[in-house]
Amino acid sequence: MPTLFSHPAVPLAVAIGLGNKIVSKRLLFAGIVFSIAPDTDVIAFQFGIPYASEFGHRGLSHSILCAWVIALASAGFYRHLNSTFIKVFCFIFLSAVSHGILDAFTTGGLGVALLWPWSTERYFAPLQMIRVSPIGIANFMSPRGVVVLWSEVRWVWLPCLSLAMTALMIRQTKKRPD
Ligand SMILES: [Zn+2]
């Protein structure tokens, strides 16, 4: 996985790009939570579930179907999120599905069960350039952790921020009268 700090880059970038009329603060918060949530599956290790199992790390919780179900369930709370059903569905789906997709660009671990339950195959992207994050805080607090963070700045934060700023500037330009 990229670190827990970097998965929220996607919902944050979309929220900055689209503005708070489309992505309310509560919706953004929910998006950040669901961009990280798939990695709660590391708890599977505590129960002796192997990494390669469909119930293991990067298994069903990282699938497109799981993101879809989370988005649909979240959309039921659209009023609490100060938004509309369709906005919540789209934003939460994007936030949750982006997790598995970013993981597929990492350089280690097993691939991602994106197509579970139709396939248990673990997928990687054609190119893997995000250095995989070590699992556990102790492993992260090491020179390897710095290398991982720098890789995420270059490959996750920089592209996300660039897109967000471009969309923000386009929005600002449209607001101004000619
Ligand atoms: Zn993950």
PDB file of C-alpha atoms and ligand atoms in Angstrom:
ATOM      1  CA  MET A   1       0.000   0.000   0.000  1.00  0.00           C
ATOM      2  CA  PRO A   2       0.936   3.598  -0.226  1.00  0.00           C
ATOM      3  CA  THR A   3       0.944   4.871   3.372  1.00  0.00           C
ATOM      4  CA  LEU A   4      -2.271   5.834   5.129  1.00  0.00           C
ATOM      5  CA  PHE A   5      -1.239   9.492   4.603  1.00  0.00           C
ATOM      6  CA  SER A   6      -1.350   9.245   0.845  1.00  0.00           C
ATOM      7  CA  HIS A   7      -4.635   7.525   0.006  1.00  0.00           C
ATOM      8  CA  PRO A   8      -6.579  10.691   1.020  1.00  0.00           C
ATOM      9  CA  ALA A   9      -4.733  12.608  -1.736  1.00  0.00           C
ATOM     10  CA  VAL A  10      -7.392  11.475  -4.222  1.00  0.00           C
ATOM     11  CA  PRO A  11     -10.539  12.675  -2.368  1.00  0.00           C
ATOM     12  CA  LEU A  12      -8.702  15.851  -1.326  1.00  0.00           C
ATOM     13  CA  ALA A  13      -7.696  16.623  -4.914  1.00  0.00           C
ATOM     14  CA  VAL A  14     -11.217  16.000  -6.218  1.00  0.00           C
ATOM     15  CA  ALA A  15     -12.715  18.165  -3.471  1.00  0.00           C
ATOM     16  CA  ILE A  16     -10.292  21.033  -4.161  1.00  0.00           C
ATOM     17  CA  GLY A  17     -10.882  20.711  -7.884  1.00  0.00           C
ATOM     18  CA  LEU A  18     -14.677  20.621  -7.743  1.00  0.00           C
ATOM     19  CA  GLY A  19     -15.217  22.983  -4.812  1.00  0.00           C
ATOM     20  CA  ASN A  20     -17.396  22.745  -1.719  1.00  0.00           C
ATOM     21  CA  LYS A  21     -20.655  23.253  -3.622  1.00  0.00           C
ATOM     22  CA  ILE A  22     -20.181  19.790  -5.075  1.00  0.00           C
ATOM     23  CA  VAL A  23     -18.159  18.174  -2.286  1.00  0.00           C
ATOM     24  CA  SER A  24     -19.375  19.273   1.140  1.00  0.00           C
ATOM     25  CA  LYS A  25     -16.980  19.192   4.097  1.00  0.00           C
ATOM     26  CA  ARG A  26     -18.775  16.197   5.593  1.00  0.00           C
ATOM     27  CA  LEU A  27     -18.667  14.364   2.278  1.00  0.00           C
ATOM     28  CA  LEU A  28     -14.940  15.087   1.986  1.00  0.00           C
ATOM     29  CA  PHE A  29     -14.391  13.700   5.481  1.00  0.00           C
ATOM     30  CA  ALA A  30     -16.312  10.522   4.561  1.00  0.00           C
ATOM     31  CA  GLY A  31     -14.287  10.234   1.340  1.00  0.00           C
ATOM     32  CA  ILE A  32     -11.011  10.458   3.273  1.00  0.00           C
ATOM     33  CA  VAL A  33     -12.183   7.766   5.702  1.00  0.00           C
ATOM     34  CA  PHE A  34     -13.217   5.413   2.874  1.00  0.00           C
ATOM     35  CA  SER A  35     -10.007   6.045   0.941  1.00  0.00           C
ATOM     36  CA  ILE A  36      -8.119   4.569   3.912  1.00  0.00           C
ATOM     37  CA  ALA A  37     -10.684   2.020   5.143  1.00  0.00           C
ATOM     38  CA  PRO A  38      -9.738  -0.901   2.825  1.00  0.00           C
ATOM     39  CA  ASP A  39      -6.467  -1.296   4.746  1.00  0.00           C
ATOM     40  CA  THR A  40      -8.338  -2.243   7.919  1.00  0.00           C
ATOM     41  CA  ASP A  41      -8.058  -5.683   6.317  1.00  0.00           C
ATOM     42  CA  VAL A  42      -4.524  -5.967   7.784  1.00  0.00           C
ATOM     43  CA  ILE A  43      -6.384  -7.207  10.863  1.00  0.00           C
ATOM     44  CA  ALA A  44      -6.691 -10.477   8.898  1.00  0.00           C
ATOM     45  CA  PHE A  45      -3.023 -11.181   9.761  1.00  0.00           C
ATOM     46  CA  GLN A  46      -4.002 -11.254  13.467  1.00  0.00           C
ATOM     47  CA  PHE A  47      -6.455 -14.036  12.708  1.00  0.00           C
ATOM     48  CA  GLY A  48      -3.914 -16.054  10.768  1.00  0.00           C
ATOM     49  CA  ILE A  49      -5.620 -15.387   7.416  1.00  0.00           C
ATOM     50  CA  PRO A  50      -2.908 -15.563   4.749  1.00  0.00           C
ATOM     51  CA  TYR A  51      -2.106 -12.540   2.585  1.00  0.00           C
ATOM     52  CA  ALA A  52      -3.054 -14.457  -0.557  1.00  0.00           C
ATOM     53  CA  SER A  53      -6.547 -15.355   0.708  1.00  0.00           C
ATOM     54  CA  GLU A  54      -9.471 -13.451  -0.777  1.00  0.00           C
ATOM     55  CA  PHE A  55     -10.229 -12.436   2.844  1.00  0.00           C
ATOM     56  CA  GLY A  56      -6.622 -11.358   3.402  1.00  0.00           C
ATOM     57  CA  HIS A  57      -4.805  -8.050   2.836  1.00  0.00           C
ATOM     58  CA  ARG A  58      -5.575  -6.516  -0.596  1.00  0.00           C
ATOM     59  CA  GLY A  59      -8.367  -9.053  -1.008  1.00  0.00           C
ATOM     60  CA  LEU A  60     -12.100  -8.395  -1.156  1.00  0.00           C
ATOM     61  CA  SER A  61     -11.903  -5.084   0.762  1.00  0.00           C
ATOM     62  CA  HIS A  62      -9.853  -3.666  -2.144  1.00  0.00           C
ATOM     63  CA  SER A  63     -12.297  -4.786  -4.851  1.00  0.00           C
ATOM     64  CA  ILE A  64     -14.352  -2.602  -7.178  1.00  0.00           C
ATOM     65  CA  LEU A  65     -17.471  -4.325  -5.862  1.00  0.00           C
ATOM     66  CA  CYS A  66     -16.642  -3.435  -2.251  1.00  0.00           C
ATOM     67  CA  ALA A  67     -16.150   0.231  -3.243  1.00  0.00           C
ATOM     68  CA  TRP A  68     -19.494   0.125  -5.055  1.00  0.00           C
ATOM     69  CA  VAL A  69     -21.318  -1.317  -2.008  1.00  0.00           C
ATOM     70  CA  ILE A  70     -19.708   1.230   0.341  1.00  0.00           C
ATOM     71  CA  ALA A  71     -20.684   4.044  -2.040  1.00  0.00           C
ATOM     72  CA  LEU A  72     -24.254   2.821  -2.286  1.00  0.00           C
ATOM     73  CA  ALA A  73     -24.583   2.441   1.495  1.00  0.00           C
ATOM     74  CA  SER A  74     -23.055   5.908   2.041  1.00  0.00           C
ATOM     75  CA  ALA A  75     -25.399   7.475  -0.503  1.00  0.00           C
ATOM     76  CA  GLY A  76     -28.282   6.473   1.772  1.00  0.00           C
ATOM     77  CA  PHE A  77     -26.928   9.062   4.223  1.00  0.00           C
ATOM     78  CA  TYR A  78     -26.784  11.889   1.692  1.00  0.00           C
ATOM     79  CA  ARG A  79     -28.777  14.274   3.884  1.00  0.00           C
ATOM     80  CA  HIS A  80     -26.369  13.790   6.802  1.00  0.00           C
ATOM     81  CA  LEU A  81     -23.530  14.511   4.391  1.00  0.00           C
ATOM     82  CA  ASN A  82     -25.146  17.762   3.201  1.00  0.00           C
ATOM     83  CA  SER A  83     -25.229  16.474  -0.345  1.00  0.00           C
ATOM     84  CA  THR A  84     -27.291  14.554  -2.903  1.00  0.00           C
ATOM     85  CA  PHE A  85     -27.546  10.789  -3.479  1.00  0.00           C
ATOM     86  CA  ILE A  86     -25.674  10.879  -6.774  1.00  0.00           C
ATOM     87  CA  LYS A  87     -22.892  13.186  -5.537  1.00  0.00           C
ATOM     88  CA  VAL A  88     -22.285  11.000  -2.475  1.00  0.00           C
ATOM     89  CA  PHE A  89     -22.343   7.825  -4.546  1.00  0.00           C
ATOM     90  CA  CYS A  90     -19.861   9.135  -7.145  1.00  0.00           C
ATOM     91  CA  PHE A  91     -17.491  10.751  -4.648  1.00  0.00           C
ATOM     92  CA  ILE A  92     -17.380   7.825  -2.214  1.00  0.00           C
ATOM     93  CA  PHE A  93     -17.023   5.293  -5.035  1.00  0.00           C
ATOM     94  CA  LEU A  94     -14.099   7.236  -6.476  1.00  0.00           C
ATOM     95  CA  SER A  95     -12.477   7.621  -3.045  1.00  0.00           C
ATOM     96  CA  ALA A  96     -12.832   3.939  -2.148  1.00  0.00           C
ATOM     97  CA  VAL A  97     -11.944   2.453  -5.546  1.00  0.00           C
ATOM     98  CA  SER A  98      -8.888   4.706  -5.832  1.00  0.00           C
ATOM     99  CA  HIS A  99      -7.367   2.827  -2.885  1.00  0.00           C
ATOM    100  CA  GLY A 100      -7.038  -0.491  -4.712  1.00  0.00           C
ATOM    101  CA  ILE A 101      -5.938   1.233  -7.914  1.00  0.00           C
ATOM    102  CA  LEU A 102      -3.134   3.125  -6.122  1.00  0.00           C
ATOM    103  CA  ASP A 103      -2.077  -0.101  -4.407  1.00  0.00           C
ATOM    104  CA  ALA A 104      -1.788  -1.744  -7.825  1.00  0.00           C
ATOM    105  CA  PHE A 105       0.921   0.812  -8.717  1.00  0.00           C
ATOM    106  CA  THR A 106       3.096  -0.162  -5.746  1.00  0.00           C
ATOM    107  CA  THR A 107       6.339  -2.077  -6.051  1.00  0.00           C
ATOM    108  CA  GLY A 108       5.723  -4.889  -3.604  1.00  0.00           C
ATOM    109  CA  GLY A 109       3.386  -7.214  -1.789  1.00  0.00           C
ATOM    110  CA  LEU A 110       0.776  -9.178  -3.662  1.00  0.00           C
ATOM    111  CA  GLY A 111      -1.422  -7.592  -6.283  1.00  0.00           C
ATOM    112  CA  VAL A 112      -4.949  -6.345  -5.664  1.00  0.00           C
ATOM    113  CA  ALA A 113      -8.122  -8.469  -5.975  1.00  0.00           C
ATOM    114  CA  LEU A 114      -9.855  -5.725  -7.946  1.00  0.00           C
ATOM    115  CA  LEU A 115     -12.310  -8.087  -9.648  1.00  0.00           C
ATOM    116  CA  TRP A 116     -13.344 -10.126  -6.608  1.00  0.00           C
ATOM    117  CA  PRO A 117     -15.696 -12.101  -6.475  1.00  0.00           C
ATOM    118  CA  TRP A 118     -15.601 -12.735 -10.230  1.00  0.00           C
ATOM    119  CA  SER A 119     -11.901 -13.407 -10.088  1.00  0.00           C
ATOM    120  CA  THR A 120      -9.525 -14.017  -7.188  1.00  0.00           C
ATOM    121  CA  GLU A 121      -6.561 -12.988  -9.334  1.00  0.00           C
ATOM    122  CA  ARG A 122      -4.331 -10.304  -7.782  1.00  0.00           C
ATOM    123  CA  TYR A 123      -3.668  -7.472 -10.223  1.00  0.00           C
ATOM    124  CA  PHE A 124      -0.779  -5.048 -10.595  1.00  0.00           C
ATOM    125  CA  ALA A 125      -0.765  -2.020 -12.900  1.00  0.00           C
ATOM    126  CA  PRO A 126       1.441  -2.345 -16.016  1.00  0.00           C
ATOM    127  CA  LEU A 127       3.919   0.017 -14.300  1.00  0.00           C
ATOM    128  CA  GLN A 128       4.717  -0.056 -10.581  1.00  0.00           C
ATOM    129  CA  MET A 129       6.425   3.090  -9.403  1.00  0.00           C
ATOM    130  CA  ILE A 130       5.065   3.803  -5.895  1.00  0.00           C
ATOM    131  CA  ARG A 131       7.399   2.258  -3.336  1.00  0.00           C
ATOM    132  CA  VAL A 132       5.404  -0.154  -1.220  1.00  0.00           C
ATOM    133  CA  SER A 133       4.930   0.906   2.398  1.00  0.00           C
ATOM    134  CA  PRO A 134       6.191  -1.449   5.096  1.00  0.00           C
ATOM    135  CA  ILE A 135       3.375  -2.824   7.271  1.00  0.00           C
ATOM    136  CA  GLY A 136       3.554  -1.605  10.887  1.00  0.00           C
ATOM    137  CA  ILE A 137       4.700   1.678  12.464  1.00  0.00           C
ATOM    138  CA  ALA A 138       8.055   0.278  13.675  1.00  0.00           C
ATOM    139  CA  ASN A 139       9.023  -0.781  10.151  1.00  0.00           C
ATOM    140  CA  PHE A 140       7.906   2.564   8.803  1.00  0.00           C
ATOM    141  CA  MET A 141      10.125   4.593  11.177  1.00  0.00           C
ATOM    142  CA  SER A 142      13.262   3.726   9.261  1.00  0.00           C
ATOM    143  CA  PRO A 143      15.238   5.044   6.272  1.00  0.00           C
ATOM    144  CA  ARG A 144      12.920   2.919   4.138  1.00  0.00           C
ATOM    145  CA  GLY A 145       9.977   4.983   5.425  1.00  0.00           C
ATOM    146  CA  VAL A 146      11.589   8.184   4.078  1.00  0.00           C
ATOM    147  CA  VAL A 147      12.135   6.580   0.668  1.00  0.00           C
ATOM    148  CA  VAL A 148       8.473   5.486   0.624  1.00  0.00           C
ATOM    149  CA  LEU A 149       7.212   8.961   1.557  1.00  0.00           C
ATOM    150  CA  TRP A 150       9.346  10.641  -1.109  1.00  0.00           C
ATOM    151  CA  SER A 151       8.040   8.203  -3.704  1.00  0.00           C
ATOM    152  CA  GLU A 152       4.462   9.034  -2.666  1.00  0.00           C
ATOM    153  CA  VAL A 153       5.126  12.778  -2.865  1.00  0.00           C
ATOM    154  CA  ARG A 154       6.335  12.338  -6.451  1.00  0.00           C
ATOM    155  CA  TRP A 155       3.844   9.772  -7.709  1.00  0.00           C
ATOM    156  CA  VAL A 156       0.682  10.497  -5.689  1.00  0.00           C
ATOM    157  CA  TRP A 157       0.650  13.980  -4.176  1.00  0.00           C
ATOM    158  CA  LEU A 158       2.274  15.881  -7.026  1.00  0.00           C
ATOM    159  CA  PRO A 159      -0.049  14.565  -9.788  1.00  0.00           C
ATOM    160  CA  CYS A 160      -3.114  14.929  -7.519  1.00  0.00           C
ATOM    161  CA  LEU A 161      -2.215  18.480  -6.512  1.00  0.00           C
ATOM    162  CA  SER A 162      -1.447  19.460 -10.107  1.00  0.00           C
ATOM    163  CA  LEU A 163      -4.851  18.234 -11.273  1.00  0.00           C
ATOM    164  CA  ALA A 164      -6.619  19.849  -8.305  1.00  0.00           C
ATOM    165  CA  MET A 165      -4.958  23.227  -8.885  1.00  0.00           C
ATOM    166  CA  THR A 166      -5.707  23.122 -12.604  1.00  0.00           C
ATOM    167  CA  ALA A 167      -9.399  22.389 -11.959  1.00  0.00           C
ATOM    168  CA  LEU A 168      -9.495  25.067  -9.244  1.00  0.00           C
ATOM    169  CA  MET A 169      -8.025  27.683 -11.602  1.00  0.00           C
ATOM    170  CA  ILE A 170     -10.457  26.739 -14.386  1.00  0.00           C
ATOM    171  CA  ARG A 171     -13.319  27.152 -11.907  1.00  0.00           C
ATOM    172  CA  GLN A 172     -12.031  30.544 -10.746  1.00  0.00           C
ATOM    173  CA  THR A 173     -11.675  31.730 -14.353  1.00  0.00           C
ATOM    174  CA  LYS A 174     -15.255  30.732 -15.136  1.00  0.00           C
ATOM    175  CA  LYS A 175     -16.537  32.685 -12.117  1.00  0.00           C
ATOM    176  CA  ARG A 176     -14.931  35.947 -13.291  1.00  0.00           C
ATOM    177  CA  PRO A 177     -16.890  38.062 -15.748  1.00  0.00           C
ATOM    178  CA  ASP A 178     -15.051  38.732 -19.049  1.00  0.00           C
TER     179      ASP A 178
HETATM  180 ZN    ZN B   1      -4.431  -1.191   0.566  1.00  0.00          ZN
END
